mmCIF file of C-alpha atoms in Angstrom:
data_model
loop_
_atom_site.group_PDB
_atom_site.id
_atom_site.type_symbol
_atom_site.label_atom_id
_atom_site.label_comp_id
_atom_site.label_asym_id
_atom_site.label_seq_id
_atom_site.Cartn_x
_atom_site.Cartn_y
_atom_site.Cartn_z
ATOM 1 C CA MET A 1 113.129 223.641 187.573
ATOM 2 C CA ALA A 2 111.555 225.994 185.003
ATOM 3 C CA THR A 3 114.727 225.508 182.717
ATOM 4 C CA ALA A 4 114.444 221.641 182.928
ATOM 5 C CA LEU A 5 110.859 221.767 182.122
ATOM 6 C CA ALA A 6 111.721 223.987 178.760
ATOM 7 C CA GLN A 7 113.972 221.717 177.962
ATOM 8 C CA THR A 8 112.095 218.893 178.269
ATOM 9 C CA ALA A 9 109.398 220.026 176.149
ATOM 10 C CA THR A 10 111.974 221.170 173.572
ATOM 11 C CA SER A 11 113.185 217.606 173.619
ATOM 12 C CA ALA A 12 109.374 216.044 173.064
ATOM 13 C CA PRO A 13 108.810 215.141 169.708
ATOM 14 C CA ASP A 14 106.798 217.788 167.449
ATOM 15 C CA ALA A 15 103.005 217.150 166.985
ATOM 16 C CA VAL A 16 101.297 215.961 164.054
ATOM 17 C CA THR A 17 101.456 218.645 161.323
ATOM 18 C CA PRO A 18 97.993 219.154 159.932
ATOM 19 C CA PRO A 19 98.330 218.974 155.838
ATOM 20 C CA PRO A 20 97.688 221.850 153.930
ATOM 21 C CA GLY A 21 94.210 223.193 153.459
ATOM 22 C CA ALA A 22 93.126 221.303 156.453
ATOM 23 C CA PRO A 23 90.060 222.849 158.226
ATOM 24 C CA ASP A 24 91.057 224.334 161.363
ATOM 25 C CA THR A 25 87.417 223.980 163.027
ATOM 26 C CA VAL A 26 85.407 221.281 163.266
ATOM 27 C CA SER A 27 82.299 223.187 161.336
ATOM 28 C CA GLU A 28 84.682 223.854 158.629
ATOM 29 C CA ALA A 29 85.482 220.141 158.593
ATOM 30 C CA VAL A 30 81.663 219.022 158.380
ATOM 31 C CA LYS A 31 81.367 221.144 155.202
ATOM 32 C CA ILE A 32 80.858 219.321 151.935
ATOM 33 C CA ASP A 33 82.992 220.460 149.024
ATOM 34 C CA PRO A 34 80.657 221.427 145.923
ATOM 35 C CA ALA A 35 83.377 220.418 143.857
ATOM 36 C CA PHE A 36 83.931 216.986 145.465
ATOM 37 C CA ALA A 37 80.497 216.088 145.433
ATOM 38 C CA LEU A 38 80.020 216.949 141.579
ATOM 39 C CA GLY A 39 83.008 215.160 141.282
ATOM 40 C CA LYS A 40 81.627 211.640 142.351
ATOM 41 C CA LEU A 41 78.467 212.486 140.632
ATOM 42 C CA GLU A 42 80.185 212.932 137.466
ATOM 43 C CA SER A 43 82.291 209.975 138.007
ATOM 44 C CA TRP A 44 78.989 207.685 139.089
ATOM 45 C CA ILE A 45 77.342 208.939 135.644
ATOM 46 C CA VAL A 46 80.481 208.512 133.309
ATOM 47 C CA GLY A 47 80.172 204.508 135.191
ATOM 48 C CA PHE A 48 76.590 204.097 134.384
ATOM 49 C CA GLN A 49 76.930 205.246 130.590
ATOM 50 C CA LYS A 50 80.119 202.721 130.269
ATOM 51 C CA LEU A 51 77.755 200.417 131.981
ATOM 52 C CA LEU A 52 74.524 201.021 129.506
ATOM 53 C CA PRO A 53 75.000 198.863 126.936
ATOM 54 C CA ASN A 54 75.935 195.994 129.509
ATOM 55 C CA ILE A 55 72.684 196.478 131.225
ATOM 56 C CA VAL A 56 70.327 197.485 128.132
ATOM 57 C CA VAL A 57 71.623 193.866 126.745
ATOM 58 C CA ALA A 58 71.474 191.979 130.680
ATOM 59 C CA LEU A 59 67.273 193.711 130.362
ATOM 60 C CA VAL A 60 66.805 191.594 127.310
ATOM 61 C CA VAL A 61 68.097 189.017 128.296
ATOM 62 C CA LEU A 62 66.184 188.581 131.618
ATOM 63 C CA VAL A 63 62.968 189.061 129.348
ATOM 64 C CA ILE A 64 64.337 186.205 126.970
ATOM 65 C CA PHE A 65 64.736 183.787 130.491
ATOM 66 C CA CYS A 66 61.361 185.360 131.687
ATOM 67 C CA LEU A 67 59.535 184.513 128.532
ATOM 68 C CA ILE A 68 60.892 181.277 127.975
ATOM 69 C CA GLY A 69 60.143 180.179 132.038
ATOM 70 C CA TRP A 70 56.405 181.323 130.855
ATOM 71 C CA LEU A 71 56.117 179.462 127.787
ATOM 72 C CA LEU A 72 57.743 176.213 129.596
ATOM 73 C CA GLY A 73 55.173 176.669 132.507
ATOM 74 C CA ARG A 74 52.674 176.900 130.058
ATOM 75 C CA GLY A 75 53.457 174.321 128.291
ATOM 76 C CA PHE A 76 53.954 171.900 131.079
ATOM 77 C CA GLU A 77 50.718 173.001 132.512
ATOM 78 C CA ARG A 78 48.824 172.298 128.748
ATOM 79 C CA TRP A 79 50.355 168.784 128.975
ATOM 80 C CA ALA A 80 49.769 167.505 132.336
ATOM 81 C CA LYS A 81 45.770 169.167 131.427
ATOM 82 C CA ARG A 82 45.836 166.375 128.452
ATOM 83 C CA ARG A 83 46.717 163.537 131.085
ATOM 84 C CA GLU A 84 44.399 164.649 133.917
ATOM 85 C CA ARG A 85 46.764 166.170 136.083
ATOM 86 C CA ASP A 86 45.958 169.875 136.439
ATOM 87 C CA ASN A 87 47.618 169.545 140.097
ATOM 88 C CA LEU A 88 50.608 168.479 139.064
ATOM 89 C CA GLY A 89 50.814 170.866 136.022
ATOM 90 C CA ASP A 90 49.866 173.761 138.014
ATOM 91 C CA VAL A 91 53.152 173.292 140.829
ATOM 92 C CA LEU A 92 55.578 172.170 138.619
ATOM 93 C CA GLY A 93 54.695 174.293 135.810
ATOM 94 C CA SER A 94 55.285 177.318 137.931
ATOM 95 C CA PHE A 95 58.041 175.652 139.811
ATOM 96 C CA LEU A 96 60.000 175.449 136.177
ATOM 97 C CA THR A 97 59.236 178.773 135.212
ATOM 98 C CA TRP A 98 60.939 180.219 138.232
ATOM 99 C CA ILE A 99 63.888 177.982 138.194
ATOM 100 C CA VAL A 100 64.396 179.534 134.357
ATOM 101 C CA ILE A 101 63.798 183.052 135.754
ATOM 102 C CA LEU A 102 66.297 182.310 138.348
ATOM 103 C CA PHE A 103 68.816 181.404 135.795
ATOM 104 C CA GLY A 104 68.220 184.281 133.335
ATOM 105 C CA THR A 105 68.928 186.556 136.740
ATOM 106 C CA LEU A 106 72.315 185.135 137.046
ATOM 107 C CA LEU A 107 73.358 185.553 133.474
ATOM 108 C CA ALA A 108 72.031 189.125 133.473
ATOM 109 C CA LEU A 109 74.207 189.809 136.689
ATOM 110 C CA THR A 110 77.086 188.653 135.126
ATOM 111 C CA ILE A 111 76.500 190.510 131.685
ATOM 112 C CA VAL A 112 76.247 193.757 134.147
ATOM 113 C CA ILE A 113 79.292 192.862 136.373
ATOM 114 C CA PRO A 114 81.792 191.117 134.377
ATOM 115 C CA SER A 115 83.736 190.711 137.436
ATOM 116 C CA LEU A 116 80.970 188.495 139.000
ATOM 117 C CA ASN A 117 82.216 184.703 139.024
ATOM 118 C CA PRO A 118 79.233 182.934 138.034
ATOM 119 C CA GLY A 119 80.685 179.972 139.781
ATOM 120 C CA ASP A 120 81.297 181.634 143.330
ATOM 121 C CA LEU A 121 77.540 183.167 142.682
ATOM 122 C CA LEU A 122 76.320 179.593 142.353
ATOM 123 C CA ALA A 123 78.476 178.312 145.299
ATOM 124 C CA GLY A 124 77.296 181.388 147.435
ATOM 125 C CA LEU A 125 73.751 180.186 146.540
ATOM 126 C CA GLY A 126 74.286 177.080 147.803
ATOM 127 C CA VAL A 127 74.975 178.047 151.069
ATOM 128 C CA GLY A 128 72.312 180.400 151.308
ATOM 129 C CA SER A 129 70.308 177.285 150.551
ATOM 130 C CA VAL A 130 71.588 175.154 153.676
ATOM 131 C CA ALA A 131 70.611 177.992 155.668
ATOM 132 C CA ILE A 132 67.890 178.704 154.136
ATOM 133 C CA GLY A 133 66.690 174.940 154.379
ATOM 134 C CA PHE A 134 67.365 174.578 158.194
ATOM 135 C CA ALA A 135 65.411 177.848 158.852
ATOM 136 C CA PHE A 136 62.604 176.656 156.407
ATOM 137 C CA LYS A 137 62.460 172.943 157.422
ATOM 138 C CA ASP A 138 58.872 172.283 158.001
ATOM 139 C CA ILE A 139 57.990 174.295 154.634
ATOM 140 C CA LEU A 140 60.234 172.309 152.504
ATOM 141 C CA GLN A 141 59.433 169.219 154.019
ATOM 142 C CA ASN A 142 56.140 169.415 153.078
ATOM 143 C CA TRP A 143 56.547 171.124 149.620
ATOM 144 C CA LEU A 144 58.863 168.241 149.101
ATOM 145 C CA ALA A 145 56.279 165.810 150.175
ATOM 146 C CA GLY A 146 53.493 167.302 148.046
ATOM 147 C CA LEU A 147 55.510 166.797 144.930
ATOM 148 C CA LEU A 148 56.087 163.434 145.435
ATOM 149 C CA LEU A 149 52.083 163.061 146.096
ATOM 150 C CA LEU A 150 51.476 164.915 142.477
ATOM 151 C CA ILE A 151 54.227 162.739 140.890
ATOM 152 C CA ARG A 152 53.257 159.049 142.294
ATOM 153 C CA GLN A 153 49.965 160.209 142.975
ATOM 154 C CA PRO A 154 48.171 157.813 145.302
ATOM 155 C CA PHE A 155 45.522 159.585 144.810
ATOM 156 C CA LYS A 156 43.998 162.279 143.100
ATOM 157 C CA VAL A 157 41.390 165.549 143.384
ATOM 158 C CA GLY A 158 38.183 164.230 143.725
ATOM 159 C CA ASP A 159 38.964 160.994 145.601
ATOM 160 C CA GLN A 160 37.217 160.146 149.062
ATOM 161 C CA ILE A 161 40.442 159.319 151.208
ATOM 162 C CA VAL A 162 40.721 158.446 155.263
ATOM 163 C CA VAL A 163 44.336 159.911 156.707
ATOM 164 C CA LYS A 164 44.730 161.010 160.522
ATOM 165 C CA GLY A 165 41.054 160.714 161.356
ATOM 166 C CA PHE A 166 39.930 162.726 158.799
ATOM 167 C CA GLU A 167 37.609 161.292 155.737
ATOM 168 C CA GLY A 168 36.346 163.522 153.084
ATOM 169 C CA LYS A 169 36.822 164.208 149.822
ATOM 170 C CA VAL A 170 40.107 165.781 148.049
ATOM 171 C CA GLU A 171 39.748 169.152 146.787
ATOM 172 C CA TRP A 172 43.036 170.331 145.870
ATOM 173 C CA ILE A 173 46.712 169.362 146.432
ATOM 174 C CA GLU A 174 48.924 172.427 146.998
ATOM 175 C CA THR A 175 52.774 172.803 147.675
ATOM 176 C CA ARG A 176 51.941 172.957 151.303
ATOM 177 C CA ALA A 177 49.174 170.987 152.189
ATOM 178 C CA THR A 178 46.387 168.661 150.770
ATOM 179 C CA ILE A 179 42.837 170.007 151.068
ATOM 180 C CA ILE A 180 40.019 167.822 151.963
ATOM 181 C CA THR A 181 36.008 168.524 152.428
ATOM 182 C CA THR A 182 34.364 166.065 155.057
ATOM 183 C CA TYR A 183 31.214 164.541 154.427
ATOM 184 C CA ASP A 184 29.507 167.306 157.061
ATOM 185 C CA GLY A 185 30.408 169.951 154.940
ATOM 186 C CA ARG A 186 33.811 171.208 156.862
ATOM 187 C CA GLN A 187 37.446 171.625 155.021
ATOM 188 C CA VAL A 188 40.605 169.629 156.523
ATOM 189 C CA ILE A 189 43.774 171.290 155.949
ATOM 190 C CA ILE A 190 46.532 168.362 156.568
ATOM 191 C CA PRO A 191 50.212 169.269 155.599
ATOM 192 C CA ASN A 192 51.720 167.322 152.849
ATOM 193 C CA ALA A 193 54.333 165.709 155.143
ATOM 194 C CA ASP A 194 51.762 164.450 157.270
ATOM 195 C CA VAL A 195 50.136 162.788 154.356
ATOM 196 C CA TYR A 196 52.693 160.947 152.826
ATOM 197 C CA SER A 197 54.214 159.754 156.053
ATOM 198 C CA ASN A 198 50.953 157.983 157.309
ATOM 199 C CA ALA A 199 48.535 155.359 156.123
ATOM 200 C CA VAL A 200 46.063 156.787 153.901
ATOM 201 C CA THR A 201 42.544 154.769 152.870
ATOM 202 C CA VAL A 202 41.701 155.840 149.388
ATOM 203 C CA ASN A 203 37.677 154.887 149.541
ATOM 204 C CA THR A 204 37.115 155.590 145.504
ATOM 205 C CA ALA A 205 40.334 154.125 144.531
ATOM 206 C CA HIS A 206 38.257 151.219 142.826
ATOM 207 C CA GLU A 207 34.902 151.493 141.248
ATOM 208 C CA LYS A 208 33.140 149.085 143.567
ATOM 209 C CA ARG A 209 33.212 148.697 147.203
ATOM 210 C CA ARG A 210 31.808 145.696 149.525
ATOM 211 C CA SER A 211 29.862 146.489 152.412
ATOM 212 C CA GLN A 212 28.734 144.117 155.422
ATOM 213 C CA TYR A 213 25.912 143.635 158.325
ATOM 214 C CA ASP A 214 25.729 141.492 160.693
ATOM 215 C CA VAL A 215 21.725 140.148 161.061
ATOM 216 C CA GLY A 216 21.137 137.680 164.368
ATOM 217 C CA ILE A 217 18.053 134.961 164.002
ATOM 218 C CA GLY A 218 16.891 132.816 166.708
ATOM 219 C CA TYR A 219 18.713 129.176 167.299
ATOM 220 C CA GLY A 220 15.072 127.772 166.568
ATOM 221 C CA ASP A 221 14.688 129.145 163.036
ATOM 222 C CA ASP A 222 16.191 127.321 159.897
ATOM 223 C CA ILE A 223 19.767 128.849 158.826
ATOM 224 C CA GLU A 224 19.195 128.088 154.750
ATOM 225 C CA THR A 225 15.815 129.891 154.555
ATOM 226 C CA ALA A 226 16.697 132.821 156.096
ATOM 227 C CA ARG A 227 19.705 132.831 153.615
ATOM 228 C CA GLN A 228 17.137 132.720 150.947
ATOM 229 C CA VAL A 229 15.049 134.779 152.265
ATOM 230 C CA ILE A 230 18.034 137.752 153.009
ATOM 231 C CA LEU A 231 19.222 137.251 149.272
ATOM 232 C CA THR A 232 15.744 137.329 147.425
ATOM 233 C CA ALA A 233 15.035 140.735 149.255
ATOM 234 C CA ILE A 234 18.474 142.533 148.689
ATOM 235 C CA GLU A 235 19.635 141.192 145.113
ATOM 236 C CA ASN A 236 17.267 143.223 143.642
ATOM 237 C CA LEU A 237 17.769 146.478 145.165
ATOM 238 C CA GLN A 238 18.400 149.913 143.696
ATOM 239 C CA GLY A 239 22.075 150.402 144.579
ATOM 240 C CA VAL A 240 23.194 146.940 144.798
ATOM 241 C CA GLU A 241 25.471 145.514 142.387
ATOM 242 C CA ALA A 242 24.868 142.125 140.387
ATOM 243 C CA GLU A 243 28.396 141.216 140.520
ATOM 244 C CA PRO A 244 29.677 140.153 142.458
ATOM 245 C CA LYS A 245 26.930 138.852 143.665
ATOM 246 C CA PRO A 246 25.555 139.262 147.509
ATOM 247 C CA GLU A 247 26.401 136.534 149.927
ATOM 248 C CA VAL A 248 25.056 135.867 153.176
ATOM 249 C CA LEU A 249 27.346 133.226 155.657
ATOM 250 C CA VAL A 250 27.010 132.269 159.018
ATOM 251 C CA TRP A 251 29.403 134.154 161.021
ATOM 252 C CA ASP A 252 29.159 133.450 164.982
ATOM 253 C CA LEU A 253 27.181 131.520 167.188
ATOM 254 C CA ALA A 254 26.441 134.223 169.775
ATOM 255 C CA THR A 255 24.760 133.927 173.309
ATOM 256 C CA SER A 256 21.056 134.264 172.068
ATOM 257 C CA THR A 257 21.153 134.335 168.299
ATOM 258 C CA VAL A 258 22.782 133.073 165.173
ATOM 259 C CA ASN A 259 24.254 135.778 163.455
ATOM 260 C CA LEU A 260 24.433 135.581 159.723
ATOM 261 C CA ARG A 261 26.718 138.080 157.707
ATOM 262 C CA VAL A 262 25.131 139.998 154.465
ATOM 263 C CA ARG A 263 27.497 141.344 152.154
ATOM 264 C CA TRP A 264 26.831 142.948 149.194
ATOM 265 C CA TRP A 265 28.759 145.327 146.657
ATOM 266 C CA THR A 266 28.090 149.236 145.735
ATOM 267 C CA HIS A 267 29.654 152.116 143.672
ATOM 268 C CA SER A 268 32.399 153.254 145.969
ATOM 269 C CA VAL A 269 31.152 156.749 146.447
ATOM 270 C CA ARG A 270 29.935 157.685 150.349
ATOM 271 C CA THR A 271 26.574 158.757 149.286
ATOM 272 C CA ASP A 272 25.867 155.388 147.223
ATOM 273 C CA VAL A 273 27.504 153.016 150.060
ATOM 274 C CA VAL A 274 25.368 154.848 152.424
ATOM 275 C CA HIS A 275 21.663 155.242 151.111
ATOM 276 C CA THR A 276 22.374 151.650 149.470
ATOM 277 C CA GLN A 277 22.844 150.164 152.966
ATOM 278 C CA ALA A 278 19.719 151.724 154.502
ATOM 279 C CA ARG A 279 17.299 150.264 151.963
ATOM 280 C CA VAL A 280 19.285 147.042 152.630
ATOM 281 C CA LEU A 281 18.553 146.902 156.242
ATOM 282 C CA GLU A 282 15.166 147.845 155.726
ATOM 283 C CA ALA A 283 14.146 145.173 153.069
ATOM 284 C CA ILE A 284 15.809 142.492 155.350
ATOM 285 C CA LYS A 285 13.803 143.560 158.315
ATOM 286 C CA HIS A 286 10.565 143.567 156.166
ATOM 287 C CA ALA A 287 11.610 140.199 154.408
ATOM 288 C CA LEU A 288 12.551 138.271 157.785
ATOM 289 C CA ASP A 289 9.091 139.751 159.735
ATOM 290 C CA ALA A 290 7.104 138.259 156.547
ATOM 291 C CA ALA A 291 9.055 134.823 156.569
ATOM 292 C CA GLY A 292 8.045 134.441 160.298
ATOM 293 C CA ILE A 293 11.964 134.377 161.225
ATOM 294 C CA ASP A 294 12.540 135.650 164.708
ATOM 295 C CA MET A 295 15.299 138.090 165.297
ATOM 296 C CA PRO A 296 15.344 137.451 169.256
ATOM 297 C CA PHE A 297 16.609 140.166 171.606
ATOM 298 C CA ASP A 298 20.053 139.323 173.476
ATOM 299 C CA THR A 299 18.853 136.911 176.480
ATOM 300 C CA GLN A 300 20.425 136.886 179.814
ATOM 301 C CA VAL A 301 20.022 134.315 183.182
ATOM 302 C CA LEU A 302 20.412 136.075 186.622
ATOM 303 C CA LEU A 303 20.419 134.103 189.568
ATOM 304 C CA PHE A 304 19.888 135.310 192.782
ATOM 305 C CA HIS A 305 21.502 134.373 196.287
ATOM 306 C CA ASP A 306 17.959 132.603 197.359
ATOM 307 C CA GLN A 307 17.777 130.938 194.250
ATOM 308 C CA THR A 308 20.641 128.770 194.211
ATOM 309 C CA GLU A 309 19.889 125.089 194.531
ATOM 310 C CA GLU A 310 21.436 122.510 197.086
ATOM 311 C CA THR A 311 23.074 120.766 193.989
ATOM 312 C CA ASP A 312 24.917 124.013 192.905
ATOM 313 C CA GLY A 313 28.911 123.074 192.452
ATOM 314 C CA VAL A 314 28.549 119.302 192.822
ATOM 315 C CA ARG A 315 29.615 117.927 188.970
ATOM 316 C CA GLY A 316 27.529 115.911 187.569
ATOM 317 C CA ARG A 317 24.247 116.814 189.284
ATOM 318 C CA GLN A 318 24.364 120.792 189.427
ATOM 319 C CA ARG A 319 21.805 122.167 186.652
ATOM 320 C CA GLU A 320 23.452 125.454 185.460
ATOM 321 C CA GLY A 321 19.640 126.679 184.303
ATOM 322 C CA TRP A 322 18.908 123.522 182.357
ATOM 323 C CA PRO A 323 15.291 122.060 183.095
ATOM 324 C CA ARG A 324 14.715 119.444 185.516
ATOM 325 C CA PRO A 325 15.447 116.046 184.621
ATOM 326 C CA ALA A 326 12.430 113.468 183.893
ATOM 327 C CA ASP A 327 13.950 110.569 186.119
ATOM 328 C CA ARG A 328 14.409 112.778 188.958
ATOM 329 C CA GLU A 329 12.744 115.268 191.418
ATOM 330 C CA PRO A 330 14.523 118.858 190.853
ATOM 331 C CA PRO A 331 16.704 119.852 193.695
ATOM 332 C CA ARG A 332 15.585 122.110 196.308
ATOM 333 C CA PRO A 333 16.959 125.481 196.976
ATOM 334 C CA ALA A 334 19.793 125.890 198.908
ATOM 335 C CA ARG A 335 18.508 127.959 201.567
ATOM 336 C CA ARG A 336 15.370 124.861 202.212
ATOM 337 C CA GLY A 337 18.459 122.434 202.288
ATOM 338 C CA MET A 338 19.558 124.449 205.435
ATOM 339 C CA ASP A 339 16.350 123.961 206.863
ATOM 340 C CA ALA A 340 16.269 120.481 208.613
ATOM 341 C CA ARG A 341 12.694 120.776 209.875
ATOM 342 C CA GLU A 342 10.905 120.836 206.195
ATOM 343 C CA PRO A 343 10.269 117.508 204.307
ATOM 344 C CA ARG A 344 12.051 117.056 201.017
ATOM 345 C CA GLY A 345 8.715 116.418 199.323
ATOM 346 C CA GLU A 346 6.777 118.917 200.897
ATOM 347 C CA THR A 347 5.972 121.771 198.638
ATOM 348 C CA SER A 348 6.525 124.843 199.982
ATOM 349 C CA THR A 349 4.227 128.231 198.614
ATOM 350 C CA ASP A 350 6.559 131.108 199.616
ATOM 351 C CA GLY A 351 8.091 130.947 196.038
#
């Protein structure tokens, strides 16, 4: 048995023979050979010395492109400022500067690493830009919407707008959001994508703006007299534009009033609209009072269960609140019609 095992061991393949000079223990294996480290460092220094001219040229190229980008951005900002579009100049000027710097960086990398293919690098940037686009979709969407707002300029800084229920003055249009200040002094930051995709009312798009208010006069008052009184009262007020002229139109025959719609034009700025309207309403009230023209309250007729008449519901006879006809007696209340003991012509004192 022992002989067989010895023969088997003898016939087994030899173990892996370590190379000459290999360490015998783990501690010897982890020791760093100073000569090897110095050789590596020397090879790096030699490689850096070989690349040094390329690095210097690449730095010079990068500095030149940075200078070109800065000059291009400043030039665009000055061009936009001369056309009173400072906001567009800031955004696009910065964008053009970074585009030029990015191109210069790619060119500098190809100078330092000649084996680097610019086409492959651009392709890699394209794939990376798609991934970045998906990751920062909302940011890029707002940036693009802001750029379109600045280029098309449906409104500008200083305009008073209404968007998504917010009304105020446009303070600035950033690459991400439009900033407005409401009339009560609060700041609202609205994403550019929401501004671009929703309806926007620009109150100051034109120099003048029309305001209106309904005034009710009594049915017994003369409409033409009331019209002349109102026009005389407001045509020379501060803030009311002479052209287009104010006008008064019969607008509605309401329950207890004849409604006249008064229209006038003011400057489109909010403060002018509000203060002029206050002066107009005050002048109309005083003028109608002085002319003896009534501005009645709403009138309502209430019929209680014991005030209905026996003719209610009979076509041609029911009064529906009108006065008693002169050719016949007034109808009796329905509750009296049910009482046969009371003569029709007798007058009761119980109301």
